[in-house]
Tab-separated table of C-alpha atoms in Angstrom:
chain	number	residue	atom	x	y	z
A	1	MET	CA	-21.624	8.670	20.138
A	2	SER	CA	-24.423	8.566	18.413
A	3	PRO	CA	-25.556	5.201	15.959
A	4	GLU	CA	-24.651	7.949	12.751
A	5	LEU	CA	-20.649	7.836	13.857
A	6	HIS	CA	-20.252	4.189	14.146
A	7	SER	CA	-20.443	1.200	11.097
A	8	GLU	CA	-19.649	-2.464	11.021
A	9	HIS	CA	-16.049	-1.456	11.283
A	10	GLY	CA	-15.156	1.600	13.305
A	11	ALA	CA	-16.274	5.146	14.616
A	12	VAL	CA	-15.862	8.444	13.383
A	13	GLY	CA	-13.471	10.065	15.605
A	14	PRO	CA	-12.074	13.473	15.815
A	15	VAL	CA	-10.596	15.777	13.088
A	16	TYR	CA	-7.260	15.283	11.478
A	17	LEU	CA	-7.705	18.080	9.073
A	18	SER	CA	-10.402	20.460	8.515
A	19	ARG	CA	-11.576	22.030	5.170
A	20	GLU	CA	-9.772	24.862	5.627
A	21	GLN	CA	-6.974	23.414	6.115
A	22	ILE	CA	-7.181	21.035	2.983
A	23	ALA	CA	-8.703	23.393	0.569
A	24	THR	CA	-5.052	26.300	1.174
A	25	ARG	CA	-3.082	22.653	0.501
A	26	VAL	CA	-5.255	21.844	-3.119
A	27	SER	CA	-4.642	25.558	-4.210
A	28	GLU	CA	-1.191	25.698	-3.658
A	29	LEU	CA	-1.128	21.320	-5.614
A	30	GLY	CA	-2.915	23.304	-7.873
A	31	ALA	CA	-0.048	25.994	-8.533
A	32	GLU	CA	2.466	23.431	-8.150
A	33	LEU	CA	0.698	21.548	-11.013
A	34	ALA	CA	0.130	24.684	-13.168
A	35	ARG	CA	3.553	25.755	-12.565
A	36	ASP	CA	4.696	21.705	-14.435
A	37	TYR	CA	2.197	21.177	-16.914
A	38	ALA	CA	1.186	25.011	-17.917
A	39	THR	CA	1.616	23.604	-22.124
A	40	LEU	CA	0.913	20.316	-21.564
A	41	ASP	CA	-2.633	20.405	-21.774
A	42	PRO	CA	-2.816	16.898	-19.191
A	43	ILE	CA	-5.268	14.991	-18.336
A	44	LEU	CA	-6.102	13.971	-14.456
A	45	ILE	CA	-7.232	10.626	-13.646
A	46	ALA	CA	-8.438	9.329	-10.004
A	47	PRO	CA	-9.593	6.118	-9.536
A	48	LEU	CA	-12.933	5.389	-8.275
A	49	LYS	CA	-14.300	5.905	-5.266
A	50	SER	CA	-12.643	7.525	-2.291
A	51	SER	CA	-10.539	10.506	-4.721
A	52	VAL	CA	-13.730	11.959	-5.987
A	53	VAL	CA	-13.575	14.661	-4.235
A	54	PHE	CA	-10.631	15.248	-4.211
A	55	LEU	CA	-10.341	15.517	-8.049
A	56	ALA	CA	-13.109	17.504	-7.914
A	57	ASP	CA	-11.707	19.933	-6.119
A	58	LEU	CA	-8.174	20.410	-7.662
A	59	THR	CA	-9.711	20.552	-11.320
A	60	ARG	CA	-11.019	23.621	-9.931
A	61	ALA	CA	-8.020	24.721	-8.742
A	62	LEU	CA	-5.841	23.974	-12.070
A	63	PRO	CA	-6.048	27.300	-13.971
A	64	ILE	CA	-5.075	25.297	-16.871
A	65	PRO	CA	-6.287	23.612	-19.543
A	66	HIS	CA	-6.386	19.620	-19.090
A	67	THR	CA	-9.411	17.231	-19.302
A	68	LEU	CA	-10.755	14.556	-17.063
A	69	ASP	CA	-10.900	10.091	-16.874
A	70	VAL	CA	-11.770	7.706	-13.725
A	71	ILE	CA	-10.786	4.623	-13.566
A	72	GLU	CA	-11.913	1.800	-10.890
A	73	LEU	CA	-10.277	-0.944	-9.676
A	74	ALA	CA	-12.001	-4.545	-8.202
A	75	PRO	CA	-11.291	-4.370	-4.651
A	76	TYR	CA	-9.392	-6.681	-3.134
A	77	ARG	CA	-11.692	-9.481	-1.417
A	78	GLY	CA	-8.804	-11.808	0.652
A	79	SER	CA	-8.018	-14.021	-2.373
A	80	GLY	CA	-4.654	-13.278	-4.511
A	81	ALA	CA	-6.646	-15.384	-7.449
A	82	GLY	CA	-7.177	-13.860	-10.944
A	83	GLY	CA	-5.544	-10.684	-9.853
A	84	VAL	CA	-6.502	-7.603	-10.214
A	85	ARG	CA	-9.627	-5.856	-12.479
A	86	LEU	CA	-10.857	-3.330	-13.817
A	87	LEU	CA	-14.243	-2.712	-13.054
A	88	LYS	CA	-13.306	0.883	-15.451
A	89	ASP	CA	-11.181	1.640	-17.538
A	90	VAL	CA	-10.337	5.912	-18.564
A	91	ASP	CA	-12.025	6.457	-21.555
A	92	ALA	CA	-9.311	8.503	-23.301
A	93	VAL	CA	-6.891	7.995	-25.052
A	94	LEU	CA	-3.218	8.396	-23.654
A	95	ALA	CA	-1.322	8.046	-26.317
A	96	ARG	CA	1.394	11.058	-25.987
A	97	ARG	CA	-0.572	12.071	-23.089
A	98	HIS	CA	0.535	14.056	-20.236
A	99	VAL	CA	-1.184	11.296	-17.120
A	100	VAL	CA	-1.428	12.360	-13.382
A	101	LEU	CA	-3.069	10.230	-11.590
A	102	VAL	CA	-5.156	11.598	-8.572
A	103	GLU	CA	-5.182	9.109	-5.544
A	104	ASP	CA	-6.657	9.994	-1.984
A	105	VAL	CA	-4.300	8.244	-0.146
A	106	VAL	CA	-0.763	6.133	-1.194
A	107	ASP	CA	0.211	3.629	1.634
A	108	THR	CA	2.160	0.444	0.059
A	109	GLY	CA	2.193	2.260	-3.521
A	110	LEU	CA	0.779	-1.665	-4.685
A	111	THR	CA	-2.443	-0.174	-6.458
A	112	LEU	CA	-0.420	3.237	-7.075
A	113	ASN	CA	2.539	0.606	-8.905
A	114	PHE	CA	-0.544	-0.811	-10.601
A	115	LEU	CA	-2.405	1.589	-12.048
A	116	CYS	CA	1.181	3.524	-13.731
A	117	ARG	CA	2.734	-0.172	-14.780
A	118	THR	CA	-1.342	-0.491	-16.802
A	119	LEU	CA	-1.108	3.042	-17.989
A	120	ALA	CA	2.711	2.762	-19.636
A	121	LEU	CA	1.464	-0.146	-21.825
A	122	ARG	CA	-0.398	3.244	-23.357
A	123	ASP	CA	2.329	5.100	-24.386
A	124	PRO	CA	2.180	8.678	-22.086
A	125	ALA	CA	3.535	11.379	-22.989
A	126	SER	CA	4.761	11.283	-19.198
A	127	LEU	CA	3.311	9.262	-15.958
A	128	ALA	CA	3.119	11.218	-12.328
A	129	ALA	CA	1.468	11.639	-9.509
A	130	VAL	CA	-0.665	13.433	-7.273
A	131	THR	CA	-2.102	11.977	-3.788
A	132	LEU	CA	-3.581	14.202	-1.304
A	133	LEU	CA	-2.464	12.157	2.067
A	134	ASP	CA	0.625	9.659	1.763
A	135	ARG	CA	1.493	7.689	4.504
A	136	PRO	CA	5.140	5.933	3.615
A	137	TYR	CA	5.551	3.285	6.350
A	138	ARG	CA	4.502	0.478	5.183
A	139	ARG	CA	5.630	1.633	1.739
A	140	LEU	CA	6.098	-1.938	-0.310
A	141	VAL	CA	6.804	-0.441	-3.432
A	142	ASP	CA	9.582	2.684	-4.202
A	143	ASP	CA	8.954	2.917	-8.270
A	144	ILE	CA	5.985	4.543	-8.533
A	145	PRO	CA	5.567	8.598	-9.538
A	146	LEU	CA	4.988	10.265	-6.868
A	147	ARG	CA	5.917	13.776	-7.236
A	148	TYR	CA	2.546	15.743	-5.669
A	149	VAL	CA	1.650	14.869	-1.534
A	150	GLY	CA	-0.830	17.908	0.667
A	151	PHE	CA	0.168	16.012	3.324
A	152	THR	CA	2.120	13.415	5.145
A	153	VAL	CA	-0.035	11.592	7.384
A	154	PRO	CA	0.928	8.950	10.847
A	155	ASP	CA	-0.775	5.399	10.144
A	156	GLU	CA	-4.300	5.593	10.719
A	157	LEU	CA	-7.026	5.112	9.362
A	158	PHE	CA	-8.989	8.118	7.807
A	159	ALA	CA	-12.594	8.591	6.220
A	160	GLY	CA	-14.133	12.152	5.042
A	161	TYR	CA	-13.371	14.552	2.080
A	162	GLY	CA	-14.268	11.840	0.142
A	163	LEU	CA	-12.616	9.096	2.283
A	164	GLY	CA	-15.685	5.915	3.731
A	165	LEU	CA	-15.347	3.040	5.455
A	166	ASP	CA	-18.253	1.322	4.385
A	167	GLU	CA	-19.531	3.016	2.468
A	168	ARG	CA	-20.341	6.044	4.644
A	169	TRP	CA	-19.085	9.293	5.660
A	170	ARG	CA	-17.773	10.722	2.263
A	171	ALA	CA	-19.079	13.072	1.805
A	172	ARG	CA	-17.614	14.695	5.261
A	173	PRO	CA	-16.361	18.112	3.854
A	174	ASP	CA	-13.540	17.736	6.666
A	175	LEU	CA	-10.872	14.675	7.253
A	176	HIS	CA	-11.198	12.494	10.415
A	177	SER	CA	-8.950	10.102	12.314
A	178	VAL	CA	-11.562	6.889	12.399
A	179	VAL	CA	-11.334	3.982	15.247
A	180	ALA	CA	-11.437	0.616	13.639
A	181	VAL	CA	-12.862	-2.677	14.967
A	182	GLU	CA	-11.291	-5.877	14.859
A	183	LEU	CA	-12.379	-7.699	12.479
A	184	PRO	CA	-14.214	-11.122	13.504
A	185	ASP	CA	-11.074	-14.288	12.691
A	186	ALA	CA	-12.769	-15.045	10.107
A	187	ALA	CA	-13.202	-12.750	8.405
A	188	THR	CA	-9.636	-12.233	8.573
A	189	GLU	CA	-7.940	-15.626	8.052
A	190	ALA	CA	-6.454	-16.367	5.324
A	191	ALA	CA	-8.155	-19.482	3.025
B	11	MET	CA	-6.900	-13.080	14.017
B	12	VAL	CA	-4.108	-14.305	11.214
B	13	GLY	CA	-2.513	-16.357	13.746
B	14	THR	CA	-0.231	-18.668	13.742
B	15	LEU	CA	0.518	-22.447	12.165
B	16	ALA	CA	2.969	-25.280	12.140
B	17	GLN	CA	3.228	-24.039	8.464
B	18	VAL	CA	1.031	-22.656	5.356
B	19	ALA	CA	1.541	-25.317	2.824
B	20	VAL	CA	0.282	-23.849	-0.333
B	21	GLU	CA	0.528	-25.403	-4.105
B	22	LYS	CA	2.896	-23.039	-6.475
B	23	ALA	CA	0.082	-23.006	-8.584
B	24	ASP	CA	-1.916	-20.922	-6.054
B	25	PHE	CA	0.848	-17.844	-6.861
B	26	GLN	CA	1.159	-15.795	-10.540
B	27	ALA	CA	3.039	-13.626	-9.281
B	28	TYR	CA	5.530	-15.683	-7.250
B	29	CYS	CA	8.764	-16.610	-9.053
B	30	GLY	CA	9.620	-19.272	-6.418
B	31	THR	CA	10.754	-23.133	-7.845
B	32	GLY	CA	8.997	-24.838	-4.822
B	33	PRO	CA	5.802	-24.401	-3.529
B	34	PRO	CA	6.814	-21.632	-0.561
B	35	ARG	CA	5.831	-23.355	2.787
B	36	PHE	CA	4.865	-19.778	4.913
B	37	ALA	CA	5.650	-20.005	9.047
B	38	ASN	CA	2.053	-18.852	9.865
B	39	ARG	CA	-0.941	-17.217	8.551
B	40	SER	CA	0.641	-13.703	8.248
B	41	GLU	CA	2.696	-14.616	5.590
B	42	LEU	CA	-0.008	-16.318	3.823
B	43	GLU	CA	-1.843	-13.039	3.577
B	44	CYS	CA	1.111	-10.700	3.206
B	45	ALA	CA	2.063	-13.220	-0.386
B	46	LYS	CA	-2.114	-13.207	-1.273
B	47	ILE	CA	-1.623	-9.122	-0.919
B	48	LEU	CA	1.394	-9.285	-3.204
B	49	ASP	CA	-0.569	-11.630	-5.358
B	50	TYR	CA	-3.053	-9.172	-6.139
B	51	TYR	CA	-1.269	-6.539	-7.277
B	52	GLY	CA	0.681	-8.945	-9.680
B	53	VAL	CA	4.002	-7.530	-7.930
B	54	PRO	CA	6.651	-10.249	-8.187
B	55	TRP	CA	7.704	-11.982	-5.140
B	56	ASP	CA	9.860	-14.749	-3.834
B	57	TYR	CA	9.309	-16.198	-0.902
B	58	GLU	CA	12.721	-17.179	1.262
B	59	PRO	CA	15.229	-17.003	-1.549
B	60	ARG	CA	18.496	-16.075	-0.034
B	61	SER	CA	20.354	-16.635	3.885
B	62	PHE	CA	21.906	-13.375	5.201
B	63	VAL	CA	25.434	-15.052	7.086
B	64	LEU	CA	25.635	-13.324	10.108
B	65	ARG	CA	28.168	-14.867	11.972
B	66	GLN	CA	30.462	-17.916	11.421
B	67	GLY	CA	32.907	-19.714	12.972
B	68	ASP	CA	36.557	-20.240	12.956
B	69	ASP	CA	36.231	-22.981	10.909
B	70	GLY	CA	33.670	-21.823	8.637
B	71	ARG	CA	30.315	-22.655	9.977
B	72	VAL	CA	27.951	-20.512	10.055
B	73	LEU	CA	26.882	-19.387	13.373
B	74	SER	CA	24.129	-17.099	12.726
B	75	ALA	CA	22.323	-15.814	10.116
B	76	PHE	CA	18.672	-14.226	9.286
B	77	THR	CA	16.625	-15.356	6.081
B	78	PRO	CA	13.956	-13.291	5.486
B	79	ASP	CA	10.413	-13.820	4.585
B	80	PHE	CA	9.888	-12.595	0.661
B	81	TYR	CA	12.582	-10.813	-1.637
B	82	LEU	CA	10.050	-8.318	-4.138
B	83	PRO	CA	12.945	-8.645	-7.038
B	84	GLU	CA	11.658	-5.604	-8.459
B	85	GLN	CA	11.921	-3.751	-5.460
B	86	ASP	CA	15.433	-5.129	-5.012
B	87	LEU	CA	14.348	-5.505	-1.171
B	88	TYR	CA	13.634	-7.881	1.632
B	89	ILE	CA	10.622	-8.170	3.561
B	90	GLU	CA	10.072	-9.826	7.495
B	91	VAL	CA	7.036	-10.668	8.088
B	92	THR	CA	7.216	-11.606	12.225
B	93	VAL	CA	4.218	-12.505	14.098
B	94	MET	CA	5.898	-11.934	17.713
B	95	LYS	CA	4.848	-9.050	19.625
B	96	GLN	CA	5.988	-5.782	19.058
B	97	SER	CA	7.446	-5.119	22.468
B	98	LEU	CA	9.230	-9.128	21.788
B	99	VAL	CA	11.427	-8.451	18.749
B	100	THR	CA	14.078	-7.082	20.224
B	101	ARG	CA	15.946	-10.236	19.171
B	102	LYS	CA	15.266	-10.055	15.420
B	103	ASN	CA	15.082	-6.955	15.685
B	104	ARG	CA	19.252	-7.254	16.628
B	105	LYS	CA	19.267	-9.279	13.627
B	106	LEU	CA	17.861	-6.567	11.444
B	107	ARG	CA	20.868	-4.046	12.137
B	108	GLU	CA	23.527	-7.029	11.415
B	109	VAL	CA	22.059	-7.099	8.014
B	110	GLN	CA	22.488	-3.820	7.518
B	111	ARG	CA	25.822	-2.819	9.391
B	112	LEU	CA	27.095	-5.894	6.654
B	113	TYR	CA	25.377	-5.751	3.914
B	114	PRO	CA	24.441	-2.285	3.992
B	115	ASP	CA	22.991	-2.255	0.041
B	116	VAL	CA	20.501	-4.900	1.039
B	117	ARG	CA	17.022	-2.858	2.187
B	118	VAL	CA	14.752	-5.419	4.365
B	119	LYS	CA	11.598	-3.901	6.407
B	120	LEU	CA	9.940	-5.880	8.950
B	121	PHE	CA	6.907	-5.872	9.411
B	122	TYR	CA	4.784	-6.879	11.988
B	123	ARG	CA	1.332	-8.866	12.553
B	124	ARG	CA	-1.068	-6.222	13.284
B	125	ASP	CA	0.900	-4.310	10.007
B	126	ILE	CA	-0.484	-7.743	7.553
B	127	GLU	CA	-3.530	-7.516	8.641
B	128	SER	CA	-4.563	-3.548	9.418
B	129	LEU	CA	-3.218	-4.333	5.307
B	130	ALA	CA	-5.513	-6.872	4.581
B	131	GLN	CA	-9.090	-4.867	6.827
B	132	ARG	CA	-7.634	-2.103	4.944
B	133	TYR	CA	-7.972	-3.229	1.602
B	134	ARG	CA	-10.714	-5.551	2.514
B	135	LEU	CA	-12.915	-2.886	3.586
B	136	ARG	CA	-12.373	-0.872	0.762
B	137	MET	CA	-10.228	1.789	2.411
B	138	ALA	CA	-7.566	3.729	0.216
B	139	ALA	CA	-4.714	2.773	-0.278
């Protein structure tokens, strides 16, 4: 396999969802959101970075007035100390707004749960979430307002369509399976 | 690999979302890793707060019990982390089924070592969650 298909922690595998399959489903999600939020002027909020491609397509598939914003969380680095930090907060005032969180993947639900708890403190009129991919097999928190799901996928890693591994392959238009390699002992052993 | 130690002792103060009383004493590094991920995301957790009696003798003596590793009070969910290979967890699965039969309102999820490793790897590689 050519070097551009490998990174330190994995390799790009076959296409799992083609750009056409994704586009069709994103259009359907846009229609569902347009029906449910027709007069509500929702604000779509996406956590950086993996969700940006999905956000870009979803906003163009949503034929009702709405606004966009982004948020960025510091990634988990193997230490729970200090908890999640916001690297970038949303710019908009969320009080009385109808908020739709736009996720690329929901897995354990921990990130989405954290975002919901954080944004709920700002008195939004409603809070819901849409995800391109739902991987529910290791869900740890169930009290998440996941109302719209693009695809329920197997318990695997993916890259492309905004999702990256080692910051690579985000720009690939199709969604690919990823063959991950084991991290070395030093990287996985807890402190 | 997230290996097994005799016991992994940590200070209660190391965790902010821990809602137990004494310092948790994890049986292996997989449990510690799970605790750290829960703690990072601020999900309240307790460690081995309850044992479920599965079988008692005529004299009331407990013959068999099951103590899940974690309890998430906000989710009302127990988590059992096992470092056994998936093919060797038949006995543990049997106990889990027994818990479900005797305590139908109790929710327990089983996480294998590879699940925890995969989660830790995913989060550290900034993969989506």
